[in-house]
Coordinates of C-alpha atoms (C1' of nucleotides) in Angstrom, one line a residue:
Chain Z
X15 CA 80.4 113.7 99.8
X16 CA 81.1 115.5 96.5
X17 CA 78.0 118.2 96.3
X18 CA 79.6 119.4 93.0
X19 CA 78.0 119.7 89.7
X20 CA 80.2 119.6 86.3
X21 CA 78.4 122.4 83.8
X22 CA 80.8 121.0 81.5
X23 CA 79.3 117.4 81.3
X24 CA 77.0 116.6 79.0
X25 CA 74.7 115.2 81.0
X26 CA 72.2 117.4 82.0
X27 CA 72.0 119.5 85.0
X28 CA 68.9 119.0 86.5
X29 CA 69.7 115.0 86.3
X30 CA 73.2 115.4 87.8
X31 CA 71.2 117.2 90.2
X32 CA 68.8 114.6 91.1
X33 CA 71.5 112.0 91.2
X34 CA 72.7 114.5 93.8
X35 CA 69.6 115.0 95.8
X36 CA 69.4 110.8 95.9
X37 CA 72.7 110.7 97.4
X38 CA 72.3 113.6 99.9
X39 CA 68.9 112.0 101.0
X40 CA 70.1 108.5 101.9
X41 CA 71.6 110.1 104.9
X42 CA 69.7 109.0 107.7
X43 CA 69.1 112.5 108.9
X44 CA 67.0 113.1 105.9
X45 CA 65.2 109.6 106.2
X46 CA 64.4 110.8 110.2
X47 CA 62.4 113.5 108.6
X48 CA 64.9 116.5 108.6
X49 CA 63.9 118.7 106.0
X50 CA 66.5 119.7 102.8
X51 CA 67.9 122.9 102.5
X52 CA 65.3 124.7 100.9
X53 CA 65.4 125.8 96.8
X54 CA 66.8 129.1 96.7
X55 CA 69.6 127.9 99.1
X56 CA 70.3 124.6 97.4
X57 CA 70.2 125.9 94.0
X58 CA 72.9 128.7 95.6
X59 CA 74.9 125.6 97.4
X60 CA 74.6 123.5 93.6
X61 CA 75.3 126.5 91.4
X62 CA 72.1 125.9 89.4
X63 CA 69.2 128.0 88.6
X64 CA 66.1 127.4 91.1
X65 CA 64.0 126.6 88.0
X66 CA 66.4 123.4 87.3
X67 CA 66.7 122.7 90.7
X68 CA 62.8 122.0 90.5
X69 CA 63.2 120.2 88.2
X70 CA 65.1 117.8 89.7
X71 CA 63.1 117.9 92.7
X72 CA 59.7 117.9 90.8
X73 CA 61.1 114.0 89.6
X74 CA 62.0 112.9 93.2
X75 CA 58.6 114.5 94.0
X76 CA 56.6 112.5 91.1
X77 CA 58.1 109.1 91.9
X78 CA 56.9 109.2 95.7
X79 CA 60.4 110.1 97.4
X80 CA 59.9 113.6 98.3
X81 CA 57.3 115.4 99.5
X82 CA 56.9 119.3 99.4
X83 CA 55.0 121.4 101.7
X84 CA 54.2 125.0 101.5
X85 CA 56.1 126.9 104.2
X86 CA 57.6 123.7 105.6
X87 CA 60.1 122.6 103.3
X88 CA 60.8 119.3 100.9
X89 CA 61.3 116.1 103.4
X90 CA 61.9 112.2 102.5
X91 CA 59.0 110.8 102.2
X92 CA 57.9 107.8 104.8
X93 CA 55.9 105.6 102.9
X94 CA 59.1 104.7 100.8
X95 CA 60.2 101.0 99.4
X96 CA 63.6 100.7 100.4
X97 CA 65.3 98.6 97.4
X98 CA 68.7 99.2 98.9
X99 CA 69.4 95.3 98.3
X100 CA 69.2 95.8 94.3
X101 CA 72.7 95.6 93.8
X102 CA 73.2 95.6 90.2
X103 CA 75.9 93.4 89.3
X104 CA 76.6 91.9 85.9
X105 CA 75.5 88.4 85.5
X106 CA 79.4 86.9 86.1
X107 CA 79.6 88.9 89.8
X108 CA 76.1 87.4 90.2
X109 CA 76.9 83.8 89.5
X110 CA 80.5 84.0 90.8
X111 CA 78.7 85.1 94.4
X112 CA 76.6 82.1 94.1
X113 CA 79.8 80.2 93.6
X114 CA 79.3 78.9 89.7
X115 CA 81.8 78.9 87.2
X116 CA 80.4 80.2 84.3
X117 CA 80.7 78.6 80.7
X118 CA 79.6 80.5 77.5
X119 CA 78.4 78.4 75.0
X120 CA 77.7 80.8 72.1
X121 CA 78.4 83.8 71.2
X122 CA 76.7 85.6 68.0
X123 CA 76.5 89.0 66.9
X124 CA 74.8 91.1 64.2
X125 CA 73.3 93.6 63.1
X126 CA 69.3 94.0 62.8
X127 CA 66.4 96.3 62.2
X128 CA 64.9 96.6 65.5
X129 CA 61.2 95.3 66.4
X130 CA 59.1 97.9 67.1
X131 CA 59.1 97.0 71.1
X132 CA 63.0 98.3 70.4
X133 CA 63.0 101.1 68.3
X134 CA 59.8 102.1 70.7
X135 CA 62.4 102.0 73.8
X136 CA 65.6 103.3 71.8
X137 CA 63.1 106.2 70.5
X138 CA 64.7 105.8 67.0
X139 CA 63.1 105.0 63.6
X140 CA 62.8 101.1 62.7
X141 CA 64.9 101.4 59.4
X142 CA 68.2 101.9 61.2
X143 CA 70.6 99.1 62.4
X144 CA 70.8 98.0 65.6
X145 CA 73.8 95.6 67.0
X146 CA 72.4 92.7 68.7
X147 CA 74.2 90.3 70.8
X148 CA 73.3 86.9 71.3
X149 CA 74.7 84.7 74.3
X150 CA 74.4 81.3 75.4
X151 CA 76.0 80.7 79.0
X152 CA 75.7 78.5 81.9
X153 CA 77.7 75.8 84.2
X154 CA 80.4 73.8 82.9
X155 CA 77.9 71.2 82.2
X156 CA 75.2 72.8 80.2
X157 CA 73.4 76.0 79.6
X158 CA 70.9 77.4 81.6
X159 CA 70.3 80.7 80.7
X160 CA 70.5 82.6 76.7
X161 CA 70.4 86.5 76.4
X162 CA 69.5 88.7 74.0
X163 CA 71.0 92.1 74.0
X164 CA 70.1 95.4 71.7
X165 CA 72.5 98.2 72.0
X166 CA 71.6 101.7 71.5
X167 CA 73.8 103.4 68.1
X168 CA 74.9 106.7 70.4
X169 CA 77.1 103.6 72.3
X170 CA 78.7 103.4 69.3
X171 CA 79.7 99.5 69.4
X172 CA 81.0 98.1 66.7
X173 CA 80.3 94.5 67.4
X174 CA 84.3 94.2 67.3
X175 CA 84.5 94.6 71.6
X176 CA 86.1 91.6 73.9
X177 CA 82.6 90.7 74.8
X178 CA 84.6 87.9 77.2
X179 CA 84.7 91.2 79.7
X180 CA 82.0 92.6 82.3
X181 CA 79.8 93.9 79.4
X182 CA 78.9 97.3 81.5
X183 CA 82.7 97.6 82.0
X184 CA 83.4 97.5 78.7
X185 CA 80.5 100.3 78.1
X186 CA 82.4 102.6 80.3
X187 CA 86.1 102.2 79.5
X188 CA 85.3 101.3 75.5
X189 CA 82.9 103.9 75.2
X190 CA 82.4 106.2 78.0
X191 CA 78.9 105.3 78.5
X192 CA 77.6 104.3 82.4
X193 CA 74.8 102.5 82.8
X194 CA 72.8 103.8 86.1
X195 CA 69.0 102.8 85.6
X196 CA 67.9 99.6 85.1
X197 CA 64.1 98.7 84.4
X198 CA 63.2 95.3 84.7
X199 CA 59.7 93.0 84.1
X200 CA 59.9 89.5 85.2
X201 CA 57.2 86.6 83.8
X202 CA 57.5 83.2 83.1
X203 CA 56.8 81.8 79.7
X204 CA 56.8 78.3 77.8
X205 CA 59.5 77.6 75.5
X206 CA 59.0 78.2 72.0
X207 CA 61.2 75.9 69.7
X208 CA 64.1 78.2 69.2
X209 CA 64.8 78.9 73.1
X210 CA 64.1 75.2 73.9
X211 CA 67.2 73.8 71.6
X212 CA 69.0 76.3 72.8
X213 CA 68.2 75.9 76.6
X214 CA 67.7 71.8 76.0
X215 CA 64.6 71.4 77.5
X216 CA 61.0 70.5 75.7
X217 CA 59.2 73.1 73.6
X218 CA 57.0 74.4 75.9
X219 CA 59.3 74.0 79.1
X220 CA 59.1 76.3 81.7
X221 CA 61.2 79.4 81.3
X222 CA 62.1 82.8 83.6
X223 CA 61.9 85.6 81.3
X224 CA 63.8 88.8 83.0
X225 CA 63.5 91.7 80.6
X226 CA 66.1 94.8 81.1
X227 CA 65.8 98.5 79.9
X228 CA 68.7 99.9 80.4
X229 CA 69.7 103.8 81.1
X230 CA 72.9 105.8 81.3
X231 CA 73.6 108.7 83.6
X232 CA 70.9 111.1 81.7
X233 CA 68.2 108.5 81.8
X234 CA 68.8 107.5 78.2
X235 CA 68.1 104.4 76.8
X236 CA 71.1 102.3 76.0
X237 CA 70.1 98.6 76.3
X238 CA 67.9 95.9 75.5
X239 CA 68.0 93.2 77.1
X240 CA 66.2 89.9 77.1
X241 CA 67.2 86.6 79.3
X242 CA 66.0 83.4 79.0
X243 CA 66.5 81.8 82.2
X244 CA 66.1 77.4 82.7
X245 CA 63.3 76.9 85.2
X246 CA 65.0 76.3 88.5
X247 CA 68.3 78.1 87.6
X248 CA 67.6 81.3 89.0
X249 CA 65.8 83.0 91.4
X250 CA 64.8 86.6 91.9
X251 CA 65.2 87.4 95.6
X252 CA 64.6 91.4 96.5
X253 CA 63.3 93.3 99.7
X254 CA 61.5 95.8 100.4
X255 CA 60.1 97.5 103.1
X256 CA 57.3 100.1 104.3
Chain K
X17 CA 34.8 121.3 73.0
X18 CA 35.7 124.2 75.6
X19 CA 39.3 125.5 73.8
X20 CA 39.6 128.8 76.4
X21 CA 41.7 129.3 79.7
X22 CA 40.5 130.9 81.7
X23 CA 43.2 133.4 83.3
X24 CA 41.0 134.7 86.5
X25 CA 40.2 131.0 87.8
X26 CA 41.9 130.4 90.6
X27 CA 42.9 126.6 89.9
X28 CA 46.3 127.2 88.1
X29 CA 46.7 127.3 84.3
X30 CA 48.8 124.7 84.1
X31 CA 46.4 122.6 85.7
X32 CA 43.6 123.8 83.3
X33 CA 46.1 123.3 80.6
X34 CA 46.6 119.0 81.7
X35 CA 43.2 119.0 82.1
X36 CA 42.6 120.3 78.3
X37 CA 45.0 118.2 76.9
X38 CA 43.4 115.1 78.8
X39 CA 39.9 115.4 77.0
X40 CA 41.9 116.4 74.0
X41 CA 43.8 113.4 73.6
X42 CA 40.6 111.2 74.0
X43 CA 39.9 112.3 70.7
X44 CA 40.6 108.9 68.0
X45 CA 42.9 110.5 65.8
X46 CA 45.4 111.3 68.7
X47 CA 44.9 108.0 70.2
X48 CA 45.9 106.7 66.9
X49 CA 49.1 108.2 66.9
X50 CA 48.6 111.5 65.5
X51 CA 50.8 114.5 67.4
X52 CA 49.4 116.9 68.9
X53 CA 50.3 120.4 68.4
X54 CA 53.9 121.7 69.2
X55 CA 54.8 123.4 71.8
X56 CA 55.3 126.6 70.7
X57 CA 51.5 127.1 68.2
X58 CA 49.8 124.9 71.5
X59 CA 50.8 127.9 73.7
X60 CA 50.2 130.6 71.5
X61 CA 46.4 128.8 71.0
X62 CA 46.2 127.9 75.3
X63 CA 47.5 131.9 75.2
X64 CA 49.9 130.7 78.1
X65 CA 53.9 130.7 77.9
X66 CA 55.6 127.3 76.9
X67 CA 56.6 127.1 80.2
X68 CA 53.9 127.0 81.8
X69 CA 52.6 124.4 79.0
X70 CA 55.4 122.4 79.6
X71 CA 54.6 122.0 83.1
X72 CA 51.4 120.3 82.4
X73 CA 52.8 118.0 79.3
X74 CA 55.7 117.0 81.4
X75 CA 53.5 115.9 84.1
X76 CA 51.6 113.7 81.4
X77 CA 54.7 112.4 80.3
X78 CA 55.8 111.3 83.8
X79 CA 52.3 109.7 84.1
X80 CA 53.1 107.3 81.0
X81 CA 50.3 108.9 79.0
X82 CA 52.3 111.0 76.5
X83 CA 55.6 110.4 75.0
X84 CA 57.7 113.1 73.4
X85 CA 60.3 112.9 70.8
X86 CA 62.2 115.3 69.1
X87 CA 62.0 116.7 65.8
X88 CA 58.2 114.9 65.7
X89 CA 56.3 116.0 68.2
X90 CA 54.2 114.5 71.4
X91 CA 52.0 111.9 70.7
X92 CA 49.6 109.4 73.2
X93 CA 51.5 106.7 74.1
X94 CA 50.3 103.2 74.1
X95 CA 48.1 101.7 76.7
X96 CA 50.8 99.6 79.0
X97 CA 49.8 97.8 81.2
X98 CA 52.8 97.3 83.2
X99 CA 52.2 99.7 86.6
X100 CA 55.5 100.2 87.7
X101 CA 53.9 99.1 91.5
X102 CA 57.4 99.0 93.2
X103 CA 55.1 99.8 96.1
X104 CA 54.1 97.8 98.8
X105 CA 50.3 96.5 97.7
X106 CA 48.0 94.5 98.6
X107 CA 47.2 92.0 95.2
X108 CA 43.1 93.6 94.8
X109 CA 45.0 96.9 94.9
X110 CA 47.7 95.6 92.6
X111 CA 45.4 94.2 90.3
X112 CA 43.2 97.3 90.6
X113 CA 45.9 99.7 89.3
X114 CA 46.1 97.5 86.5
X115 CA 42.5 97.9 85.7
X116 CA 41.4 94.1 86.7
X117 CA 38.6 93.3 88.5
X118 CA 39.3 90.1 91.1
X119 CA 36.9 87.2 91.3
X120 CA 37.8 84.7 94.1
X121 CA 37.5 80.9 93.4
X122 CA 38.3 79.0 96.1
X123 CA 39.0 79.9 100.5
X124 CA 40.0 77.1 102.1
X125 CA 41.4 77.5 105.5
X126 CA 43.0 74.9 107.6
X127 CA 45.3 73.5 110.6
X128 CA 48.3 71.8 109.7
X129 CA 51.5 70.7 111.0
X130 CA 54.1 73.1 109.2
X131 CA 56.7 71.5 106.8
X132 CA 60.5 71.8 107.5
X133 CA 60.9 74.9 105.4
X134 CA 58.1 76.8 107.7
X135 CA 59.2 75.9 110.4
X136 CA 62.5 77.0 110.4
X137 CA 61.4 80.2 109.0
X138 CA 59.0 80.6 111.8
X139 CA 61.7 79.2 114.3
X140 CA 59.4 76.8 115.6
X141 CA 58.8 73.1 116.0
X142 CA 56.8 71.2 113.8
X143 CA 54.5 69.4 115.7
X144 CA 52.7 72.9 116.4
X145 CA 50.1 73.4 114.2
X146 CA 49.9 76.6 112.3
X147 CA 47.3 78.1 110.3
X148 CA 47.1 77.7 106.7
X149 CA 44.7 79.1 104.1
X150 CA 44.9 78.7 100.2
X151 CA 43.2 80.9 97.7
X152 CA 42.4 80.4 94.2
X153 CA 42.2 83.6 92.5
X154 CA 41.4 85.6 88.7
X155 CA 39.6 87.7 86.6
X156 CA 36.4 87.2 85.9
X157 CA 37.1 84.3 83.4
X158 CA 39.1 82.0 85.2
X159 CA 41.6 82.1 88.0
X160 CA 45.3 82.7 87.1
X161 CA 46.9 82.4 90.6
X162 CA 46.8 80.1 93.3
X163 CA 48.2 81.1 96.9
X164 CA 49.3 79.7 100.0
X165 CA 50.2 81.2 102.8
X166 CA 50.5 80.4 106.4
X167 CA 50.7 82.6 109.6
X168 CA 52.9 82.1 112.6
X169 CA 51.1 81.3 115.8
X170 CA 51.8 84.4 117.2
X171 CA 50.0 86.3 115.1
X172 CA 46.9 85.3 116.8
X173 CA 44.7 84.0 113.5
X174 CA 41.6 81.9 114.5
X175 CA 40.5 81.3 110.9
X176 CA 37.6 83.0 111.4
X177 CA 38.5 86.2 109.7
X178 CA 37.0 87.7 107.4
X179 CA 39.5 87.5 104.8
X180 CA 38.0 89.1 101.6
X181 CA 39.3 92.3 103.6
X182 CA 42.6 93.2 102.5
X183 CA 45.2 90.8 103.9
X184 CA 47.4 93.4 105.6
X185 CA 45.0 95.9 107.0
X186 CA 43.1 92.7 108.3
X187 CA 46.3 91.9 110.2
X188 CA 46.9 95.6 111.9
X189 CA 43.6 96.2 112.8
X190 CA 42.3 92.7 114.0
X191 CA 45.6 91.3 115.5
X192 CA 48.0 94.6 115.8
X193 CA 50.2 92.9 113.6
X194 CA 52.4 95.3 111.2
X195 CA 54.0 93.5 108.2
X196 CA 57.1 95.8 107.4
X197 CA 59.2 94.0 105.5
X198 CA 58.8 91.8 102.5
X199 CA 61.7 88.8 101.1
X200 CA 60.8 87.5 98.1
X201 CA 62.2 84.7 95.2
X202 CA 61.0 84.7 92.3
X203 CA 61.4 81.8 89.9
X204 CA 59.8 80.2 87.1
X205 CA 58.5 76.4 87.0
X206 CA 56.3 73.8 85.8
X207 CA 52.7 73.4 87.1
X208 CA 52.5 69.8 88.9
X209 CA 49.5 68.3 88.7
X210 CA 47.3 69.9 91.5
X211 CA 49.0 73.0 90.2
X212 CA 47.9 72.7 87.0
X213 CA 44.4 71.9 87.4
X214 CA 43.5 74.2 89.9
X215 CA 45.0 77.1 87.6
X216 CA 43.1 74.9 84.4
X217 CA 46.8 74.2 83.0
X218 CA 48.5 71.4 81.4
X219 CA 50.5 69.9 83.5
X220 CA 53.8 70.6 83.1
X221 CA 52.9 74.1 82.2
X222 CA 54.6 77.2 82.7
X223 CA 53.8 78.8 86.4
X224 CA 55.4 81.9 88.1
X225 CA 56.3 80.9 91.5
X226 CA 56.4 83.8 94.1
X227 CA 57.6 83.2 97.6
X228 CA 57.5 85.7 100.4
X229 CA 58.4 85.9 103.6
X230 CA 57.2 88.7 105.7
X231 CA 58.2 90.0 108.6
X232 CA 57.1 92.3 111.4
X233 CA 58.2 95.3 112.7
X234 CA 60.6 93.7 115.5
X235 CA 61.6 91.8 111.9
X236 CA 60.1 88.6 113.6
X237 CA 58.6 86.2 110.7
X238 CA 54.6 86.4 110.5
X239 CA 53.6 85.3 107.2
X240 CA 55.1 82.5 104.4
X241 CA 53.3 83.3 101.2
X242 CA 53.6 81.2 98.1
X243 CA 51.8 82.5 95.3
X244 CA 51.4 80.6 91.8
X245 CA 50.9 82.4 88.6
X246 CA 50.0 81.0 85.4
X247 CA 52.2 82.4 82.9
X248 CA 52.2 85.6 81.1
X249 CA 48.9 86.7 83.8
X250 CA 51.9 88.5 85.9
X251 CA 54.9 90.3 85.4
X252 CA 57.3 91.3 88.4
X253 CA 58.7 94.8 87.1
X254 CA 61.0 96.7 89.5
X255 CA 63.5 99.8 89.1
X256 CA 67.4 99.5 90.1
X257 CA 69.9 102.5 90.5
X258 CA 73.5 102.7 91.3
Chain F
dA1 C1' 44.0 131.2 128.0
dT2 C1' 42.0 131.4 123.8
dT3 C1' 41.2 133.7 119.6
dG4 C1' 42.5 136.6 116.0
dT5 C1' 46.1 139.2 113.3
dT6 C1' 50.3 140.0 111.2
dC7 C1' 54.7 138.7 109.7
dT8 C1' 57.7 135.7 107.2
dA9 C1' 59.8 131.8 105.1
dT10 C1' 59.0 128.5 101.8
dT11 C1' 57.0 126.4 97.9
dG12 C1' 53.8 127.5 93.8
dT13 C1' 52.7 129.8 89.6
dA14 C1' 53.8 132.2 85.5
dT15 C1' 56.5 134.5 81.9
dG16 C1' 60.3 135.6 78.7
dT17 C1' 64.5 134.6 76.7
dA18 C1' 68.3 132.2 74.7
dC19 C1' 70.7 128.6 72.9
dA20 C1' 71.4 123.2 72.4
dT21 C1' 70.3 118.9 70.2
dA22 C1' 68.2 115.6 67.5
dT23 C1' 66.0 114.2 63.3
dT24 C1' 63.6 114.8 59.2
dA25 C1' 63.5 117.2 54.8
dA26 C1' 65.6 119.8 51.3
dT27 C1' 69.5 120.9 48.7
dT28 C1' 73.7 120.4 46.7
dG29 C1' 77.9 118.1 44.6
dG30 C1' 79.9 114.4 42.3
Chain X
dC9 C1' 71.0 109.0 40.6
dC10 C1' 73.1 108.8 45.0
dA11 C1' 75.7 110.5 48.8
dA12 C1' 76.9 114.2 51.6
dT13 C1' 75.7 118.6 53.3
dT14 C1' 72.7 122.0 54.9
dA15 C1' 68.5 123.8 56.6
dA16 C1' 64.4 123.6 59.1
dT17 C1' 61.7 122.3 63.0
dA18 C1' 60.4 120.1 67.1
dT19 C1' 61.7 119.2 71.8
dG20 C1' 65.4 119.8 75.5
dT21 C1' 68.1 122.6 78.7
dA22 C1' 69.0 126.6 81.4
dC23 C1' 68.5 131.0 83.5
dA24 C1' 66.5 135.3 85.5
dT25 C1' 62.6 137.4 87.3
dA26 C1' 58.3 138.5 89.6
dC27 C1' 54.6 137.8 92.3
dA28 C1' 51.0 134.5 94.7
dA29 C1' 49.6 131.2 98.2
dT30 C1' 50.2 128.7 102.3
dA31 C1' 51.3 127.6 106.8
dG32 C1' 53.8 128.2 110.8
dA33 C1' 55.5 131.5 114.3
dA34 C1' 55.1 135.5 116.9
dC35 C1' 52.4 138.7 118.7
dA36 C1' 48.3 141.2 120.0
dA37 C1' 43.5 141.6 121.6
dT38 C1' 39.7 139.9 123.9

DNA sequence: ATTGTTCTATTGTATGTACATATTAATTGG
DNA sequence: CCAATTAATATGTACATACAATAGAACAAT
C-alpha cells in the first residue's frame, strides 16, 4: 500500500489523508478491532501535523466509521454498513455487464443559468453559466432512460469534448479532474410531458428518478446529475450489512 | 440572551460555543439567510481563539445545519429533509429521523402457500405454507406505503407477535433470529389496481417498489420484504466512494 | 484477594500564527 | 461606459505548542 501523502497536490492534506485512513482501515485487521496507530505516530508515519491528522480522523469519526477512546486508541467501528458492492461504474460498464448494447438517441448541449437546487450544490452565484448536457440513450430499439448533467466551471468543459467516451474518463484525462464521491437520492415520479415524449410513454407514466451529486478527490462538487429512468428498465440492487 | 463563556466551567468551550450558536441561529433573521458573524469578530465577541470556534462551527456544518462559503460568510442552511440513513433502520426509526410520526392502517397476517419467487429464495417447496403479513402504513393523513413480507418457516413466527414492536428487535429477542444482511432492488412502477387503492392512487400511478431480501447471520434467507411507496413520500439516498 | 494509588499512554482541549484561496467590491485603463 | 485589474474580506489549510482528562496497567496497602 502507498502510505504517502503528496504536499505538492492541491488537494488538501487532511483529505488525502482520510482517503488514506479509509484504505488502511479496510484491512481486516482493523475491521477485527485492532486499534490504528495512534496520532502523534501516524501524523509522524504521514508527514502531517497532528492537528490535520484530526482532522481527517474527526470526519471518519463524524460519519460513524471510527470511534475514539481516551487512553485506548481510535478502532473501526462495528456497527458499520458495508457498501463494498457500490461499484461505481459509468452507465456504459453498467449496461454492458447487464449485456445491453447501448444506443444514444440525442445528444444536446448548452449553456444555462443554473436553478437554485444547482448553484446551491455547485456553491456558486445563479448569474454564471453552467454547461449542461442532455442525453437520450437506451437499447437498439428505443430509449429508456434521459439524463441531465450540470458540470461545475472549475472542470473547465467547453462543451466541445467527445462525449461518445466514458464521461468520468474524459474528466480525468481532458481535464484532470477525478470524481471519487458520489451522492445519490432515488424516488420515483410521474412523467411530466417533456420526459414522457422523450421516454415514449404517457404523461404521467411511471418514472425512476436517480439523482447524482458528484465530488472530486477534495470533496468538491463537480456534477449534477439527473436520470430519468423507464419504469422497469432498471433496478437499484445494493447490500448492506450490520 | 446569555452572550458570555464561561472559561472556568468544566464542559469545554467549544461545546458552550455550539451550544451558543444553536440558540443563536433560532433567531428569524438567521434562519432567513442572514450570516452570522465571521469568524474572526465571532471569536473576539465568544473571547475564544478561531480555532477553538471553528471546532464547534465545523461540527454544525458536518451536522447539515450550517453551510459555509467563502468570501460571504456562514449562514443556516435549509431544512432538508433527506437523512442521509445509509444505516441499517428500522422504517418507525427511519421515518423518525426524518421527523414523521407513523400511523398504521391496516395488519393483516396470514398462511399462504409461497409463490415461485419465495420459494426459491427461501430454498423450499411450495406446498409449505409460510407466514405472510401485509401492512398499510403513513403519516397521519393517509398511508403512503404498503408492505409485504414473508418469513421463512424457520424463523419460528406464529403470527401472534406483537408486531407494532420493531420488526427486527422483535425477531432477536422473541425467536433469536439476527438479520445481518440486507439485498435490495429498487425500481420504479405503476400502481395496479389493489395497489393503487390501498395507497388511495390512480391506478396506473407512480409507486416505488422496494424489494429486500434479508438474510441471517449463517447468510441463510429469513425475510422477503416488498415494500410499495407512493411516489415522492420516499427517497432512497446512499453514498458511493472509489 | 480486594481495594486503593500512582504511573503513563492516548485522546481532548485550547491557543497563536501564517499563508492560501475564492469571491465580491472597488478601481483603473481604454 | 465597459472590461480588465486590483484590493479587500471571508473562509480554508496547515503547523507548532502546551496542558488537561481519561482509562488502563502496574503496583502498593490493607
Amino acid at each position: 500500500m502507498k502510505i504517502a501523502i503528496d504536499h505538492k497536490s492541491p488537494v488538501p492534506l487532511h483529505i488525502q489523508a482520510e482517503q488514506l485512513i479509509r484504505k488502511m482501515i479496510e484491512d481486516e485487521s482493523y475491521q477485527d478491532g485492532k486499534v490504528l496507530p495512534n496520532e502523534v505516530d501516524l501524523a509522524k508515519i504521514l508527514a502531517i501535523s497532528r492537528s490535520t491528522l484530526r482532522q481527517a480522523i474527526n470526519k471518519l469519526v463524524f460519519e460513524g466509521l471510527l470511534v475514539r477512546k481516551k487512553r485506548v486508541g481510535t478502532k473501526v467501528n462495528k456497527v458499520q454498513v458495508s457498501s463494498k458492492s457500490n461499484n461505481w461504474l459509468s452507465f456504459s460498464q453498467e449496461m454492458k455487464l447487464r449485456g445491453i448494447k447501448i444506443r444514444n438517441f440525442e445528444l444536446h448541449v448548452t449553456w444555462v443559468y443554473p436553478n437554485e437546487t444547482i448553484a446551491n450544490f455547485f456553491e456558486i452565484k445563479s448569474d454564471r453559466k453552467v454547461l449542461k448536457m442532455e442525453r437520450l440513450r437506451g437499447s437498439m430499439d428505443e430509449p429508456f432512460v434521459y439524463f441531465e448533467s450540470y458540470f461545475h466551471p472549475r472542470v473547465g468543459m467547453t462543451g466541445d469534448e467527445d462525449f461518445k467516451r466514458p464521461l468520468y474518463e474524459l474528466l480525468e484525462t481532458e481535464h484532470s479532474v477525478i470524481a471519487t464521491l458520489s451522492k445519490e437520492e432515488i424516488s420515483a415520479l410521474e412523467a411530466e410531458a417533456q420526459i414522457a415524449e422523450k421516454l415514449r410513454i404517457p404523461i404521467g407514466g411511471a418514472v425512476l428518478l436517480r439523482k447524482r451529486f458528484v465530488y472530486d478527490q477534495g470533496e468538491r462538487p463537480i456534477e449534477y446529475n439527473l436520470g430519468y429512468y423507464k419504469a422497469k428498465s432498471f433496478t437499484y440492487t445494493l447490500e448492506s450489512r450490520r
